[in-house]
Coordinates of C-alpha atoms in Angstrom, one line a residue:
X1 CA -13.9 70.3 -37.6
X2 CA -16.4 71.1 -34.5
X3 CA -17.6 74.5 -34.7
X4 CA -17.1 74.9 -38.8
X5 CA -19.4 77.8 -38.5
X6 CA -17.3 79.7 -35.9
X7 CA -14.2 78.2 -35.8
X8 CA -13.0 80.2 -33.6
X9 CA -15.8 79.8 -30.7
X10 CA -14.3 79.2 -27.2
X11 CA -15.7 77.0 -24.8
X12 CA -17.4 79.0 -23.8
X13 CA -19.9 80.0 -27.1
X14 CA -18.2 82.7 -27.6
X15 CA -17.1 83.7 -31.5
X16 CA -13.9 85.7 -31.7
X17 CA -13.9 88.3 -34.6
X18 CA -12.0 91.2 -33.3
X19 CA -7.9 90.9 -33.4
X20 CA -6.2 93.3 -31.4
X21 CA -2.3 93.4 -33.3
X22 CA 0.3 95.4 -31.4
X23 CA 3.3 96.4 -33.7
X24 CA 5.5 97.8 -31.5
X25 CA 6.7 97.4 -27.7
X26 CA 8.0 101.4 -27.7
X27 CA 6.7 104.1 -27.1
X28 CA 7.5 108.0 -27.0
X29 CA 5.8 108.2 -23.5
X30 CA 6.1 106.6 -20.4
X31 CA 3.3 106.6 -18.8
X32 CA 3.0 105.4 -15.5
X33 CA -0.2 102.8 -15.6
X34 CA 1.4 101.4 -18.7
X35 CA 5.5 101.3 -18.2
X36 CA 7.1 100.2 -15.1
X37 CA 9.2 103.5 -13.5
X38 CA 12.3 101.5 -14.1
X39 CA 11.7 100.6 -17.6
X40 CA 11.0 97.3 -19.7
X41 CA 13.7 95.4 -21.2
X42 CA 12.6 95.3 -25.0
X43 CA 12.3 92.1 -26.9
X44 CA 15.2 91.4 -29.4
X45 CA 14.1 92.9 -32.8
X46 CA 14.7 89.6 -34.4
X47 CA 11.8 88.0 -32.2
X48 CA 9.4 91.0 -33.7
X49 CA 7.3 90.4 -35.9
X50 CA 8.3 91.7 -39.8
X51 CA 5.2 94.1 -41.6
X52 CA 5.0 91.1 -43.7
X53 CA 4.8 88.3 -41.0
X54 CA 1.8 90.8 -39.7
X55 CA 0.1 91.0 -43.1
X56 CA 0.5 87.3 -43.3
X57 CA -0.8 86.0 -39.4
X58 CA -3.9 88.6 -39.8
X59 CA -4.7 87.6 -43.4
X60 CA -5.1 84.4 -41.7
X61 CA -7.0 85.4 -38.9
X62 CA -9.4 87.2 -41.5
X63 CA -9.6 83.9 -43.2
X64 CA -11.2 81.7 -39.6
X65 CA -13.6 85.2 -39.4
X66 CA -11.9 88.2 -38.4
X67 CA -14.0 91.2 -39.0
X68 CA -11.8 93.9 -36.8
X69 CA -8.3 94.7 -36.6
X70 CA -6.5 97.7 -34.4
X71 CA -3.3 98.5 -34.2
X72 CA -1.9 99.3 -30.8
X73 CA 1.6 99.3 -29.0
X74 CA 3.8 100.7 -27.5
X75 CA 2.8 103.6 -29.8
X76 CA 1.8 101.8 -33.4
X77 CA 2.8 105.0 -34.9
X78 CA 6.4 105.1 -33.8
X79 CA 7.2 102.1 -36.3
X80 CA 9.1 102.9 -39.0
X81 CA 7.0 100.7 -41.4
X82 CA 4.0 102.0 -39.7
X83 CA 3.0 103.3 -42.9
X84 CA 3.1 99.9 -45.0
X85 CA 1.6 98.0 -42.2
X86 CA -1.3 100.1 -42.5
X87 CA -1.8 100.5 -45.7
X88 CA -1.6 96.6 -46.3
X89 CA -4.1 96.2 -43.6
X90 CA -6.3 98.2 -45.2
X91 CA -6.6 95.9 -47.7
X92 CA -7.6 93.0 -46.2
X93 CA -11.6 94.7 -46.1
X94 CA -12.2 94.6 -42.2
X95 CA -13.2 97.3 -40.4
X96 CA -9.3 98.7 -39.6
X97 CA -8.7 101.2 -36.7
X98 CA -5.6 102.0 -34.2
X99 CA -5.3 103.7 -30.3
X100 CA -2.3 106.2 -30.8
X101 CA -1.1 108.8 -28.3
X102 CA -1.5 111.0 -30.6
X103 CA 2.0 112.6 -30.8
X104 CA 2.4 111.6 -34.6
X105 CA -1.2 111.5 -35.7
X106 CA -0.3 114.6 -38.2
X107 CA 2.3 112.7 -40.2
X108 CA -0.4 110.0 -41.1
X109 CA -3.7 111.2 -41.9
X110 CA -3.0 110.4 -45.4
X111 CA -2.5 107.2 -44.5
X112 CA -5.4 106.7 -42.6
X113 CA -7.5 108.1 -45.0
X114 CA -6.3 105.3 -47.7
X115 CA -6.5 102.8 -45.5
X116 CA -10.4 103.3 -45.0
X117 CA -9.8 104.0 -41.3
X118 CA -12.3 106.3 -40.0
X119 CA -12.4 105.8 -36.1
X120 CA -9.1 106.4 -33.8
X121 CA -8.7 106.1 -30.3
X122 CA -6.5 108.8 -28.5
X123 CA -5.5 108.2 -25.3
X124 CA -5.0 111.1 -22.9
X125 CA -5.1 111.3 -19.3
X126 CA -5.8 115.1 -18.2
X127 CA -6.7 118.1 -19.2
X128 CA -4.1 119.7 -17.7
X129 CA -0.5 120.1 -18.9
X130 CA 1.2 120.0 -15.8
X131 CA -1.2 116.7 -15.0
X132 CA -0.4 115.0 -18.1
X133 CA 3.6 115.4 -18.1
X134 CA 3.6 113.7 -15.0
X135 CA 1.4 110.7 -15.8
X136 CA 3.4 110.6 -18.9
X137 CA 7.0 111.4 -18.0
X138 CA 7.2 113.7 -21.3
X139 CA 5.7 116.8 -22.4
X140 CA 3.7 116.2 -25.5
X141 CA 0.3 118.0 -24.2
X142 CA -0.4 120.7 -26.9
X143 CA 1.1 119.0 -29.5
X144 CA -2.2 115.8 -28.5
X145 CA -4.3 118.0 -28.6
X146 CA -3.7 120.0 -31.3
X147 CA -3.6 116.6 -33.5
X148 CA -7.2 115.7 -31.5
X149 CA -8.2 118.8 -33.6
X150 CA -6.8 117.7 -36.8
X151 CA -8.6 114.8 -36.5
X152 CA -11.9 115.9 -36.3
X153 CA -11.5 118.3 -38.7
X154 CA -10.8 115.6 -41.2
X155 CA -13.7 114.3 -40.6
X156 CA -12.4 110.9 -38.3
X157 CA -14.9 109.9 -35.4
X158 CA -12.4 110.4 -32.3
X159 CA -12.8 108.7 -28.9
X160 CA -10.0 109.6 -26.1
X161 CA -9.3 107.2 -24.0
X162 CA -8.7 108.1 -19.9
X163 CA -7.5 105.9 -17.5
X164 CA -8.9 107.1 -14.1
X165 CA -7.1 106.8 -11.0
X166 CA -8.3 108.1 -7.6
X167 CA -6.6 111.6 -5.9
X168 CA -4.9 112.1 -9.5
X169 CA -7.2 112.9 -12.3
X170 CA -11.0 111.4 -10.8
X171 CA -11.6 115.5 -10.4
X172 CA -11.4 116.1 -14.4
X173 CA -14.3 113.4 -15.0
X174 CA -16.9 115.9 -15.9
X175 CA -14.3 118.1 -18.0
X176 CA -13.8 115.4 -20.5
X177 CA -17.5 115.1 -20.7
X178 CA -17.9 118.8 -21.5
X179 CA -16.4 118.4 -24.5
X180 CA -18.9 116.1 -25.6
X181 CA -21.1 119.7 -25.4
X182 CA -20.7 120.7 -28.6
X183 CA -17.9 118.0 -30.1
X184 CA -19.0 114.7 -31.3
X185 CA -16.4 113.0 -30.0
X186 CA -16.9 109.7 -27.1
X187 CA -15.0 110.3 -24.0
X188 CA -14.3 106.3 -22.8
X189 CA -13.4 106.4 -18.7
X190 CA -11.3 103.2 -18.4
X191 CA -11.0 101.9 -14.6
X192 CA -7.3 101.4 -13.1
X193 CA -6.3 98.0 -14.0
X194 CA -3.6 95.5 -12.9
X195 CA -0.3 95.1 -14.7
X196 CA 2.9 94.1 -13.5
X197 CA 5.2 96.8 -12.4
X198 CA 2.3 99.7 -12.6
X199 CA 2.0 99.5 -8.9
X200 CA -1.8 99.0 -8.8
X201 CA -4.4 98.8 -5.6
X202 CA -7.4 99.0 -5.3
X203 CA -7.2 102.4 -3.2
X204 CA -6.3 103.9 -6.6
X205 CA -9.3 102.2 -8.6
X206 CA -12.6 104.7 -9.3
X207 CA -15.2 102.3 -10.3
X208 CA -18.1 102.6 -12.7
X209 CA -20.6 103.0 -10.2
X210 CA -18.6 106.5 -8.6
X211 CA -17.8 107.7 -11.9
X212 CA -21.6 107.6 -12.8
X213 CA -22.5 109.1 -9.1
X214 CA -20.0 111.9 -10.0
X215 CA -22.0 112.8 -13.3
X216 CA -25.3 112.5 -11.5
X217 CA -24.4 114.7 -9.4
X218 CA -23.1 117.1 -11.2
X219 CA -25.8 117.3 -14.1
X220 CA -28.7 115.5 -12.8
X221 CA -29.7 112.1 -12.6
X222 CA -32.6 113.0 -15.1
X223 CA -29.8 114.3 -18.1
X224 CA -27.7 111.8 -17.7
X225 CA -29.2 109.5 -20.1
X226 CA -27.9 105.7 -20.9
X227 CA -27.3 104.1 -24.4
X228 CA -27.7 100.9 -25.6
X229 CA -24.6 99.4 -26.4
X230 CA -23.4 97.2 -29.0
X231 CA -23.3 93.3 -28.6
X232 CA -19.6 93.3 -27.9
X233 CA -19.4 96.6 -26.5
X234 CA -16.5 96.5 -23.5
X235 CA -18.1 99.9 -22.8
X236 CA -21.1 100.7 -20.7
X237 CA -22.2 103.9 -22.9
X238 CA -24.1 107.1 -21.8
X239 CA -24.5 110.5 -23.1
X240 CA -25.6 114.4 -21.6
X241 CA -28.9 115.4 -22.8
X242 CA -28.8 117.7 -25.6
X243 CA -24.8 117.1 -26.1
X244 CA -23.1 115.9 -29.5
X245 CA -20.8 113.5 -28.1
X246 CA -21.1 111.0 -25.6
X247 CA -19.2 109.1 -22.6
X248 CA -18.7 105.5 -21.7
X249 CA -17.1 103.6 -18.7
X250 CA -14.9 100.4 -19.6
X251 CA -15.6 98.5 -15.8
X252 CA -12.9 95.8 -16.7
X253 CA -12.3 95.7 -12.5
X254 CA -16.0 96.3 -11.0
X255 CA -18.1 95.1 -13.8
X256 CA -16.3 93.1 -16.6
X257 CA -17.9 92.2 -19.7
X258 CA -16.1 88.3 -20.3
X259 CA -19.5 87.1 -21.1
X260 CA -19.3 89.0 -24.5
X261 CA -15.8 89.1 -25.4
X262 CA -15.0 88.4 -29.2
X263 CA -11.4 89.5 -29.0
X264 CA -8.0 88.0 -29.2
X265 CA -4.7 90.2 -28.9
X266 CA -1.6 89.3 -31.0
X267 CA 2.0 90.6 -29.0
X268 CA 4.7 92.4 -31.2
X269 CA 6.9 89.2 -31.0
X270 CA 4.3 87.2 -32.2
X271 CA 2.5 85.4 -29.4
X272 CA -1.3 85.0 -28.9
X273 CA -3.0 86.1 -25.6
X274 CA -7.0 85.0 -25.4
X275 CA -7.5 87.3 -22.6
X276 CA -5.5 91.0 -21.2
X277 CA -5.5 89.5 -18.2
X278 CA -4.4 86.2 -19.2
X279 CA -0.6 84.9 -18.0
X280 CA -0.6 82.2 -21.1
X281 CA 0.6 82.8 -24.7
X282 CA 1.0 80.7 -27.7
X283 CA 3.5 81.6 -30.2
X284 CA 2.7 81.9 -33.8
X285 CA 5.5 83.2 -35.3
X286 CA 7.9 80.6 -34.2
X287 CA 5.6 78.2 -35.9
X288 CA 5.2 80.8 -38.8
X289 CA 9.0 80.8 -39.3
X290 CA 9.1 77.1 -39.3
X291 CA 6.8 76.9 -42.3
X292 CA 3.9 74.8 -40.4
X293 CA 0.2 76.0 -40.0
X294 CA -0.6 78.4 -37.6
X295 CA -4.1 77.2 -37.6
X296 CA -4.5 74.8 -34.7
X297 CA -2.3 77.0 -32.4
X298 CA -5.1 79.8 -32.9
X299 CA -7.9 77.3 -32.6
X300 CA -6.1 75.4 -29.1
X301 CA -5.3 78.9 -27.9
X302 CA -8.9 80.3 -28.1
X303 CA -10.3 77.3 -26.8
X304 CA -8.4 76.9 -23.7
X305 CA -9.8 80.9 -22.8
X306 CA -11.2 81.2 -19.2
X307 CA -15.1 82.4 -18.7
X308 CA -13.8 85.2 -16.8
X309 CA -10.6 87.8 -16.5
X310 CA -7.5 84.9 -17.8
X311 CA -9.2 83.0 -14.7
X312 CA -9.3 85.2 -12.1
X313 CA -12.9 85.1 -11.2
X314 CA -12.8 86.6 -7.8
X315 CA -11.9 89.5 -6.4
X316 CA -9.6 88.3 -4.2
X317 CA -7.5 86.5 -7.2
X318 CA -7.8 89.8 -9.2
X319 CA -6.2 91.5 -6.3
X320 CA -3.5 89.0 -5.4
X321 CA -0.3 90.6 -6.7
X322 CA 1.3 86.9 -7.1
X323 CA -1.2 86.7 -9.9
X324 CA -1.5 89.7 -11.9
X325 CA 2.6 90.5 -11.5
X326 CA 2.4 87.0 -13.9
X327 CA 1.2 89.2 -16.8
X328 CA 3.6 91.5 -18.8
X329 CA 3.5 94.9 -18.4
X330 CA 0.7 97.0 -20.1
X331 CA 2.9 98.1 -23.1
X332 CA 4.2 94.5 -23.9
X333 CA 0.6 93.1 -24.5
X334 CA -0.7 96.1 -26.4
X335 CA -3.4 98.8 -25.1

């Protein structure tokens, strides 16, 4: 086989080794980047994947090189075999981790524990109650936070995800970053991104290069100090001078990182997307339930990846609604 080193090297020389598994399209939110207003018509439970046909596909992605799993939705956590998925994951020795809401975080930090995972994502939108009930169409606020706490104080490295998006939450930028002050947690500022049905433009988009003008000017250009990141970070990463924690910008819209990507993302009903923005999938567990390989489906799938953003390369394509409307909806690909 070409490539026996990295079998799973695109076309592009890049080496995939980070599989992104959603368990679940629902979710005990609604959030309005994520969920269309009306609603997304679920996928038959007998087209979902089974905790075993999950173990199964990632025990062979580990197999071709797999060195990173996370668990994402919907809300992983909602599952009812959330539990066994994880802790059979966590036996597979990759580095295991999940992006929760953080609504049931409390009921499975025994879990986590056991399963080796020591980093979790938490997305969360605002600071403020009456800002995050409307973003999420439910009123979870002090229960998120309150399991934020319990995180940290058992010791897992926390990172809280926060979509911004202009005239709604781009004024609480540098009150996420204060609680880097004396928390080491990572605030990640994730750019408004196109989905079908989340009513996107690029009015609503606050790009890297504003968020980091807003913290320059708030603290000082000369505090504001910038990290190196890691080969495959997504992230563009930064930290206050003299703060624990740090912040970071994911620039998917202004600034993408495709020349680095090493990840692939697995869909509850079992279908392989190369890209987030990509409109192609290949299903795996139709060919799983037959009995037959999975193997070349992962290898033709990876390969036929675009350089750049599922193959919008301009920004004209990425803001042609005819294009992006292609994709499913945030919560059926998996955060």
């Amino acid at each position: 086989m070409e490539n026996n080193k990295n079998p799973m090297q695109d076309n592009h020389g890049r080496a995939h080794n980070y599989l992104r598994i959603s368990i679940t399209e629902h979710c005990n939110l609604r959030c309005t980047y994520c969920m269309p207003a009306e609603g997304i018509a679920l996928t038959p439970r007998a087209h979902l994947m089974t905790a075993e046909e999950i173990v199964t596909i990632a025990k062979t992605f580990v197999k071709l090189g797999v060195t990173k799993i996370r668990l994402t939705g919907g809300e992983p956590l909602v599952r009812k075999d959330a539990k066994n998925i994880i802790e059979q994951l966590g036996k597979l020795g990759v580095e295991l981790t999940l992006t929760t809401n953080g609504i049931l975080v409390h009921e499975f930090i025994d879990t986590f524990k056991e399963a080796g995972i020591t980093t979790l994502n938490v997305s969360i939108d605002s600071l403020k109650q009456e800002k995050f009930n409307e973003i999420t169409r439910r009123n979870y606020f002090e229960k998120v936070i309150e399991n934020i706490d319990l995180l940290e104080e058992n010791g897992f490295k926390v990172k809280l995800n926060v979509v911004v998006i202009k005239g709604f939450n781009d004024n609480e930028i540098t009150d996420f970053i204060e609680l880097t002050k004396e928390r080491n947690i990572q605030i990640r500022f994730i750019e408004f991104m196109p989905f079908d049905g989340n009513r996107w433009n690029k009015e609503k988009l606050v790009s890297y290069a504003e968020i980091l003008s807003q913290v320059t000017y708030f603290y000082g250009e000369e505090t504001v100090n910038r990290l190196q990141d890691k080969p495959n970070d997504t992230s563009k990463n930064h930290k206050i001078q003299g703060y624990k924690g740090s912040f970071s910008v994911i620039s998917s819209v202004t600034n993408p990182f495709c020349s680095t990507c090493n990840r692939i993302r697995l869909t509850a009903d079992g279908k392989l997307k190369n890209c987030l923005f990509s409109n192609s999938e290949t299903s795996l567990l139709d060919t799983l339930r037959a009995g037959e390989s999975i193997e070349p489906l992962i290898f033709q799938n990876i390969k036929s990846k675009f350089a750049m953003r599922g193959g919008m390369d301009d920004d004209a394509k990425f803001q042609n609604p005819l294009l992006f409307s292609k994709n499913r909806s945030m919560i059926k690909i998996g955060g």
